Structures are given as C-alpha cells and as structure tokens.
C-alpha cells in the first residue's frame, strides 16, 4: 500500500504536497464529501492545515516557465493562473453576503475560515500573476489582464453571480436566497470549476519538471477547496431536507450550462475527458445533497446540449 491516502493528504506539510500522488489529489474532495463532516469538524481540519502563501517558492519556476517548457503548455498554465486570479478575487465578494446571511452560528464560524482561505489564495495567485506571468502588480490592472485571458463564459457567470449576490444583499435573512448563493458559489464555482481547474493543472504538471512551486500552490488550494465543498454539501443537503429543493435546482439550471461552457472555452480543459470530469463531480454533488434523480438527468442532458450549441456557434 502507498503511504499516501486521501486522508494522509490532510496531514501533508506544504513541502510534501508536490509529492502527493495525482490519484490522491483527484479523490480528496470526494473522500471528504462522503464523510459528511459537520461545520465544526471542517473548522478543526482548517485549524490543522494552516500554510502560508508567502512560503511557496516560485523563483525556480519562473526560469523554467520562461525557458524550459513549450509555448503551448506555457499558454495553458497562464490561462489557468488568470482564471484563478479572477475566481479567487471575486470569491471574496460572494462570501461577504453569504456570511452575513448565515442561518447558523457554526456555519458562520466555518465561513470565517473560508474567507481567510480565499484571502490567502488571492495573495498567492496574485504572486503567480506577477512572478510567473510578469503581470502588472497593481490588482486592478492584473484583473484586467486576467479577464483578457479568461474564457468568455466567465463573464456570463460573473453576471449571474452579481445578480444572486445583489438579491442576497437585499434579503439577507431569506434562507432560500442564501441557499441559492451557496449553490452557485460552493457547488458550482468552487465545487466544479475550481476543483476541475486545480486538478487539471496538477495533472498537467505531473510530468513537467521545474514547476514544483506552481504545483504546490494548486495542490494546497485543492486541499482547501475540499473543505469548502464539504461545507457546501452539508448546507445544501440540510436545505433540501428543509424544503428548498426547488431553490437549489433553479440556480443549477442557470449555472451548469455556463460552467460547461467555461470548460469548453478553456484550452486546459477543452476536451470531452475534462467535460466528463465536471459532469461526474456534478452528479456526485447532486446525489449527495438529495436532488431528485429525474431532475439530475434532465439537467445533465439539457445543459450539455446548451453548451454544445454554444460551442458550435
């Protein structure tokens, strides 16, 4: 038996993370979600898994990124970093109203840890943008450069996010609206797009030497994401049991076609293998929180067809 398991990945230090086998990274979020951990247990994991964005060594990566990898692979890495610059920064906007509208004290405690994680991730991806891609260090200019590299469907997804955040700001104590925001952020943005993007890049880096800093960065973020997704699954499963199945499904109908288009429009994940990864994760999530099976099949069929039509235009 390998000394690594998805659970031992929980205890790995920052320096050990690049050595974690790819199979363990790919399964970690699923293993955690299947454990059905409660917010307090997720908080306790966060407390044990602290790491510093400043401690990720990127010096050797810059030299190798510029001179030792192919232009095509360089473009994939650049696009991935740009996508996460947008995602991590905008994630902070989503989490503010989600914390404000939290219906449970233990939820609020865990969500406080997630804001700390997203802040750390934002600092780290800004470092990647500046130190690896040579972007302007000014955050506003870096975000503008990142939007120019990102998939067009991200813009439509950001419009949907802005609308849901605006509605939650207006009705901060509306539990159904809170669940809608959690569905979009924790289940789709974090639970599908971020997990797939992190896994894809870690997988792509597996056979590339000299980029251990980038691999460390994305593996560490992937481990944090497992906790965030675990919380989302707990909150949404509770929401379904409390009669909010339709609120969650309404957001899924809007967001899933856009998520599949992001896959399609991103060069790093623009093939059917990675589309299957997204759909597999989505199915796992929907089963775990108790979404009706008939709706699951309807959503997968219609969202896939919508994304295919958009890709053909």
mmCIF file with all atom_site columns, C-alpha atoms in Angstrom, residues 125-240:
data_model
loop_
_atom_site.group_PDB
_atom_site.id
_atom_site.type_symbol
_atom_site.label_atom_id
_atom_site.label_alt_id
_atom_site.label_comp_id
_atom_site.label_asym_id
_atom_site.label_entity_id
_atom_site.label_seq_id
_atom_site.pdbx_PDB_ins_code
_atom_site.Cartn_x
_atom_site.Cartn_y
_atom_site.Cartn_z
_atom_site.occupancy
_atom_site.B_iso_or_equiv
_atom_site.pdbx_formal_charge
_atom_site.auth_seq_id
_atom_site.auth_comp_id
_atom_site.auth_asym_id
_atom_site.auth_atom_id
_atom_site.pdbx_PDB_model_num
ATOM 1   C CA . UNK A 1 125 ? -2.494  33.781 -7.337  1.00 0.00 ? 125 UNK A CA 1
ATOM 2   C CA . UNK A 1 126 ? -1.539  37.465 -7.464  1.00 0.00 ? 126 UNK A CA 1
ATOM 3   C CA . UNK A 1 127 ? 2.027   36.311 -6.746  1.00 0.00 ? 127 UNK A CA 1
ATOM 4   C CA . UNK A 1 128 ? 1.739   33.796 -9.586  1.00 0.00 ? 128 UNK A CA 1
ATOM 5   C CA . UNK A 1 129 ? 0.479   36.507 -11.915 1.00 0.00 ? 129 UNK A CA 1
ATOM 6   C CA . UNK A 1 130 ? 3.291   38.891 -11.031 1.00 0.00 ? 130 UNK A CA 1
ATOM 7   C CA . UNK A 1 131 ? 6.220   36.487 -10.511 1.00 0.00 ? 131 UNK A CA 1
ATOM 8   C CA . UNK A 1 132 ? 5.442   33.831 -13.121 1.00 0.00 ? 132 UNK A CA 1
ATOM 9   C CA . UNK A 1 133 ? 3.445   35.627 -15.816 1.00 0.00 ? 133 UNK A CA 1
ATOM 10  C CA . UNK A 1 134 ? 5.066   39.035 -15.397 1.00 0.00 ? 134 UNK A CA 1
ATOM 11  C CA . UNK A 1 135 ? 1.732   40.826 -14.949 1.00 0.00 ? 135 UNK A CA 1
ATOM 12  C CA . UNK A 1 136 ? 1.418   44.336 -13.589 1.00 0.00 ? 136 UNK A CA 1
ATOM 13  C CA . UNK A 1 137 ? 1.392   44.035 -9.758  1.00 0.00 ? 137 UNK A CA 1
ATOM 14  C CA . UNK A 1 138 ? -1.417  46.576 -9.419  1.00 0.00 ? 138 UNK A CA 1
ATOM 15  C CA . UNK A 1 139 ? -4.513  44.448 -8.597  1.00 0.00 ? 139 UNK A CA 1
ATOM 16  C CA . UNK A 1 140 ? -6.873  46.370 -10.897 1.00 0.00 ? 140 UNK A CA 1
ATOM 17  C CA . UNK A 1 141 ? -4.528  46.072 -13.862 1.00 0.00 ? 141 UNK A CA 1
ATOM 18  C CA . UNK A 1 142 ? -3.840  42.412 -13.099 1.00 0.00 ? 142 UNK A CA 1
ATOM 19  C CA . UNK A 1 143 ? -7.566  41.649 -13.046 1.00 0.00 ? 143 UNK A CA 1
ATOM 20  C CA . UNK A 1 144 ? -7.992  43.429 -16.379 1.00 0.00 ? 144 UNK A CA 1
ATOM 21  C CA . UNK A 1 145 ? -5.161  41.391 -17.909 1.00 0.00 ? 145 UNK A CA 1
ATOM 22  C CA . UNK A 1 146 ? -6.659  38.211 -16.462 1.00 0.00 ? 146 UNK A CA 1
ATOM 23  C CA . UNK A 1 147 ? -10.094 38.918 -17.961 1.00 0.00 ? 147 UNK A CA 1
ATOM 24  C CA . UNK A 1 148 ? -8.399  39.214 -21.357 1.00 0.00 ? 148 UNK A CA 1
ATOM 25  C CA . UNK A 1 149 ? -7.006  35.669 -20.949 1.00 0.00 ? 149 UNK A CA 1
ATOM 26  C CA . UNK A 1 150 ? -10.071 34.041 -19.402 1.00 0.00 ? 150 UNK A CA 1
ATOM 27  C CA . UNK A 1 151 ? -12.871 32.141 -21.134 1.00 0.00 ? 151 UNK A CA 1
ATOM 28  C CA . UNK A 1 152 ? -15.789 34.334 -22.377 1.00 0.00 ? 152 UNK A CA 1
ATOM 29  C CA . UNK A 1 153 ? -18.354 32.272 -20.453 1.00 0.00 ? 153 UNK A CA 1
ATOM 30  C CA . UNK A 1 154 ? -16.741 33.539 -17.253 1.00 0.00 ? 154 UNK A CA 1
ATOM 31  C CA . UNK A 1 155 ? -18.268 36.938 -17.965 1.00 0.00 ? 155 UNK A CA 1
ATOM 32  C CA . UNK A 1 156 ? -21.781 35.494 -18.125 1.00 0.00 ? 156 UNK A CA 1
ATOM 33  C CA . UNK A 1 157 ? -21.173 33.506 -14.960 1.00 0.00 ? 157 UNK A CA 1
ATOM 34  C CA . UNK A 1 158 ? -19.977 36.673 -13.198 1.00 0.00 ? 158 UNK A CA 1
ATOM 35  C CA . UNK A 1 159 ? -23.216 38.427 -14.216 1.00 0.00 ? 159 UNK A CA 1
ATOM 36  C CA . UNK A 1 160 ? -25.219 35.567 -12.671 1.00 0.00 ? 160 UNK A CA 1
ATOM 37  C CA . UNK A 1 161 ? -23.092 35.762 -9.511  1.00 0.00 ? 161 UNK A CA 1
ATOM 38  C CA . UNK A 1 162 ? -23.618 39.527 -9.275  1.00 0.00 ? 162 UNK A CA 1
ATOM 39  C CA . UNK A 1 163 ? -27.392 39.113 -9.534  1.00 0.00 ? 163 UNK A CA 1
ATOM 40  C CA . UNK A 1 164 ? -27.548 36.467 -6.828  1.00 0.00 ? 164 UNK A CA 1
ATOM 41  C CA . UNK A 1 165 ? -25.281 38.497 -4.529  1.00 0.00 ? 165 UNK A CA 1
ATOM 42  C CA . UNK A 1 166 ? -27.428 41.596 -5.128  1.00 0.00 ? 166 UNK A CA 1
ATOM 43  C CA . UNK A 1 167 ? -30.582 39.672 -4.222  1.00 0.00 ? 167 UNK A CA 1
ATOM 44  C CA . UNK A 1 168 ? -28.941 38.317 -1.054  1.00 0.00 ? 168 UNK A CA 1
ATOM 45  C CA . UNK A 1 169 ? -27.849 41.834 -0.069  1.00 0.00 ? 169 UNK A CA 1
ATOM 46  C CA . UNK A 1 170 ? -31.467 42.952 -0.417  1.00 0.00 ? 170 UNK A CA 1
ATOM 47  C CA . UNK A 1 171 ? -32.835 39.986 1.555   1.00 0.00 ? 171 UNK A CA 1
ATOM 48  C CA . UNK A 1 172 ? -30.025 38.902 3.912   1.00 0.00 ? 172 UNK A CA 1
ATOM 49  C CA . UNK A 1 173 ? -32.344 36.855 6.144   1.00 0.00 ? 173 UNK A CA 1
ATOM 50  C CA . UNK A 1 174 ? -34.043 34.978 3.272   1.00 0.00 ? 174 UNK A CA 1
ATOM 51  C CA . UNK A 1 175 ? -32.888 31.384 3.785   1.00 0.00 ? 175 UNK A CA 1
ATOM 52  C CA . UNK A 1 176 ? -33.918 30.286 0.294   1.00 0.00 ? 176 UNK A CA 1
ATOM 53  C CA . UNK A 1 177 ? -31.911 33.129 -1.240  1.00 0.00 ? 177 UNK A CA 1
ATOM 54  C CA . UNK A 1 178 ? -28.944 32.220 0.958   1.00 0.00 ? 178 UNK A CA 1
ATOM 55  C CA . UNK A 1 179 ? -29.096 28.643 -0.323  1.00 0.00 ? 179 UNK A CA 1
ATOM 56  C CA . UNK A 1 180 ? -29.175 29.942 -3.891  1.00 0.00 ? 180 UNK A CA 1
ATOM 57  C CA . UNK A 1 181 ? -25.907 31.799 -3.261  1.00 0.00 ? 181 UNK A CA 1
ATOM 58  C CA . UNK A 1 182 ? -24.339 28.732 -1.632  1.00 0.00 ? 182 UNK A CA 1
ATOM 59  C CA . UNK A 1 183 ? -25.445 26.608 -4.602  1.00 0.00 ? 183 UNK A CA 1
ATOM 60  C CA . UNK A 1 184 ? -23.710 28.894 -7.072  1.00 0.00 ? 184 UNK A CA 1
ATOM 61  C CA . UNK A 1 185 ? -20.573 29.531 -5.064  1.00 0.00 ? 185 UNK A CA 1
ATOM 62  C CA . UNK A 1 186 ? -19.877 26.320 -3.145  1.00 0.00 ? 186 UNK A CA 1
ATOM 63  C CA . UNK A 1 187 ? -21.379 23.768 -5.523  1.00 0.00 ? 187 UNK A CA 1
ATOM 64  C CA . UNK A 1 188 ? -20.605 25.264 -8.950  1.00 0.00 ? 188 UNK A CA 1
ATOM 65  C CA . UNK A 1 189 ? -17.843 27.880 -8.704  1.00 0.00 ? 189 UNK A CA 1
ATOM 66  C CA . UNK A 1 190 ? -15.866 26.062 -6.003  1.00 0.00 ? 190 UNK A CA 1
ATOM 67  C CA . UNK A 1 191 ? -17.197 22.519 -6.317  1.00 0.00 ? 191 UNK A CA 1
ATOM 68  C CA . UNK A 1 192 ? -16.998 22.135 -10.098 1.00 0.00 ? 192 UNK A CA 1
ATOM 69  C CA . UNK A 1 193 ? -14.996 24.905 -11.779 1.00 0.00 ? 193 UNK A CA 1
ATOM 70  C CA . UNK A 1 194 ? -12.292 25.407 -9.154  1.00 0.00 ? 194 UNK A CA 1
ATOM 71  C CA . UNK A 1 195 ? -11.854 21.707 -8.390  1.00 0.00 ? 195 UNK A CA 1
ATOM 72  C CA . UNK A 1 196 ? -11.631 20.780 -12.067 1.00 0.00 ? 196 UNK A CA 1
ATOM 73  C CA . UNK A 1 197 ? -9.275  23.659 -12.830 1.00 0.00 ? 197 UNK A CA 1
ATOM 74  C CA . UNK A 1 198 ? -6.952  22.774 -9.958  1.00 0.00 ? 198 UNK A CA 1
ATOM 75  C CA . UNK A 1 199 ? -6.967  19.068 -10.757 1.00 0.00 ? 199 UNK A CA 1
ATOM 76  C CA . UNK A 1 200 ? -6.348  19.648 -14.441 1.00 0.00 ? 200 UNK A CA 1
ATOM 77  C CA . UNK A 1 201 ? -3.333  21.836 -13.794 1.00 0.00 ? 201 UNK A CA 1
ATOM 78  C CA . UNK A 1 202 ? -1.882  19.475 -11.179 1.00 0.00 ? 202 UNK A CA 1
ATOM 79  C CA . UNK A 1 203 ? -2.389  16.624 -13.651 1.00 0.00 ? 203 UNK A CA 1
ATOM 80  C CA . UNK A 1 204 ? -0.729  18.591 -16.453 1.00 0.00 ? 204 UNK A CA 1
ATOM 81  C CA . UNK A 1 205 ? 2.243   19.414 -14.211 1.00 0.00 ? 205 UNK A CA 1
ATOM 82  C CA . UNK A 1 206 ? 2.743   15.787 -13.204 1.00 0.00 ? 206 UNK A CA 1
ATOM 83  C CA . UNK A 1 207 ? 5.307   15.057 -15.923 1.00 0.00 ? 207 UNK A CA 1
ATOM 84  C CA . UNK A 1 208 ? 6.810   18.548 -16.127 1.00 0.00 ? 208 UNK A CA 1
ATOM 85  C CA . UNK A 1 209 ? 9.930   19.192 -14.068 1.00 0.00 ? 209 UNK A CA 1
ATOM 86  C CA . UNK A 1 210 ? 10.910  22.516 -12.611 1.00 0.00 ? 210 UNK A CA 1
ATOM 87  C CA . UNK A 1 211 ? 7.440   23.849 -11.746 1.00 0.00 ? 211 UNK A CA 1
ATOM 88  C CA . UNK A 1 212 ? 7.125   22.485 -8.212  1.00 0.00 ? 212 UNK A CA 1
ATOM 89  C CA . UNK A 1 213 ? 6.127   25.881 -6.819  1.00 0.00 ? 213 UNK A CA 1
ATOM 90  C CA . UNK A 1 214 ? 3.101   26.115 -9.098  1.00 0.00 ? 214 UNK A CA 1
ATOM 91  C CA . UNK A 1 215 ? 2.189   22.513 -8.350  1.00 0.00 ? 215 UNK A CA 1
ATOM 92  C CA . UNK A 1 216 ? 2.495   23.167 -4.602  1.00 0.00 ? 216 UNK A CA 1
ATOM 93  C CA . UNK A 1 217 ? 0.270   26.231 -4.934  1.00 0.00 ? 217 UNK A CA 1
ATOM 94  C CA . UNK A 1 218 ? -2.544  24.451 -6.735  1.00 0.00 ? 218 UNK A CA 1
ATOM 95  C CA . UNK A 1 219 ? -2.377  21.292 -4.619  1.00 0.00 ? 219 UNK A CA 1
ATOM 96  C CA . UNK A 1 220 ? -2.624  23.389 -1.439  1.00 0.00 ? 220 UNK A CA 1
ATOM 97  C CA . UNK A 1 221 ? -5.596  25.282 -2.858  1.00 0.00 ? 221 UNK A CA 1
ATOM 98  C CA . UNK A 1 222 ? -7.201  21.982 -3.890  1.00 0.00 ? 222 UNK A CA 1
ATOM 99  C CA . UNK A 1 223 ? -6.956  20.698 -0.319  1.00 0.00 ? 223 UNK A CA 1
ATOM 100 C CA . UNK A 1 224 ? -8.578  23.889 0.993   1.00 0.00 ? 224 UNK A CA 1
ATOM 101 C CA . UNK A 1 225 ? -11.284 23.607 -1.664  1.00 0.00 ? 225 UNK A CA 1
ATOM 102 C CA . UNK A 1 226 ? -12.206 20.164 -0.327  1.00 0.00 ? 226 UNK A CA 1
ATOM 103 C CA . UNK A 1 227 ? -13.225 21.754 2.966   1.00 0.00 ? 227 UNK A CA 1
ATOM 104 C CA . UNK A 1 228 ? -15.210 24.495 1.220   1.00 0.00 ? 228 UNK A CA 1
ATOM 105 C CA . UNK A 1 229 ? -17.076 21.968 -0.912  1.00 0.00 ? 229 UNK A CA 1
ATOM 106 C CA . UNK A 1 230 ? -17.688 19.758 2.135   1.00 0.00 ? 230 UNK A CA 1
ATOM 107 C CA . UNK A 1 231 ? -19.351 22.706 3.870   1.00 0.00 ? 231 UNK A CA 1
ATOM 108 C CA . UNK A 1 232 ? -21.469 23.481 0.812   1.00 0.00 ? 232 UNK A CA 1
ATOM 109 C CA . UNK A 1 233 ? -22.660 19.893 0.585   1.00 0.00 ? 233 UNK A CA 1
ATOM 110 C CA . UNK A 1 234 ? -23.655 19.927 4.255   1.00 0.00 ? 234 UNK A CA 1
ATOM 111 C CA . UNK A 1 235 ? -25.540 23.232 3.959   1.00 0.00 ? 235 UNK A CA 1
ATOM 112 C CA . UNK A 1 236 ? -27.341 22.244 0.737   1.00 0.00 ? 236 UNK A CA 1
ATOM 113 C CA . UNK A 1 237 ? -28.221 18.752 1.986   1.00 0.00 ? 237 UNK A CA 1
ATOM 114 C CA . UNK A 1 238 ? -29.788 20.424 5.027   1.00 0.00 ? 238 UNK A CA 1
ATOM 115 C CA . UNK A 1 239 ? -31.569 22.891 2.746   1.00 0.00 ? 239 UNK A CA 1
ATOM 116 C CA . UNK A 1 240 ? -33.080 20.090 0.653   1.00 0.00 ? 240 UNK A CA 1
#
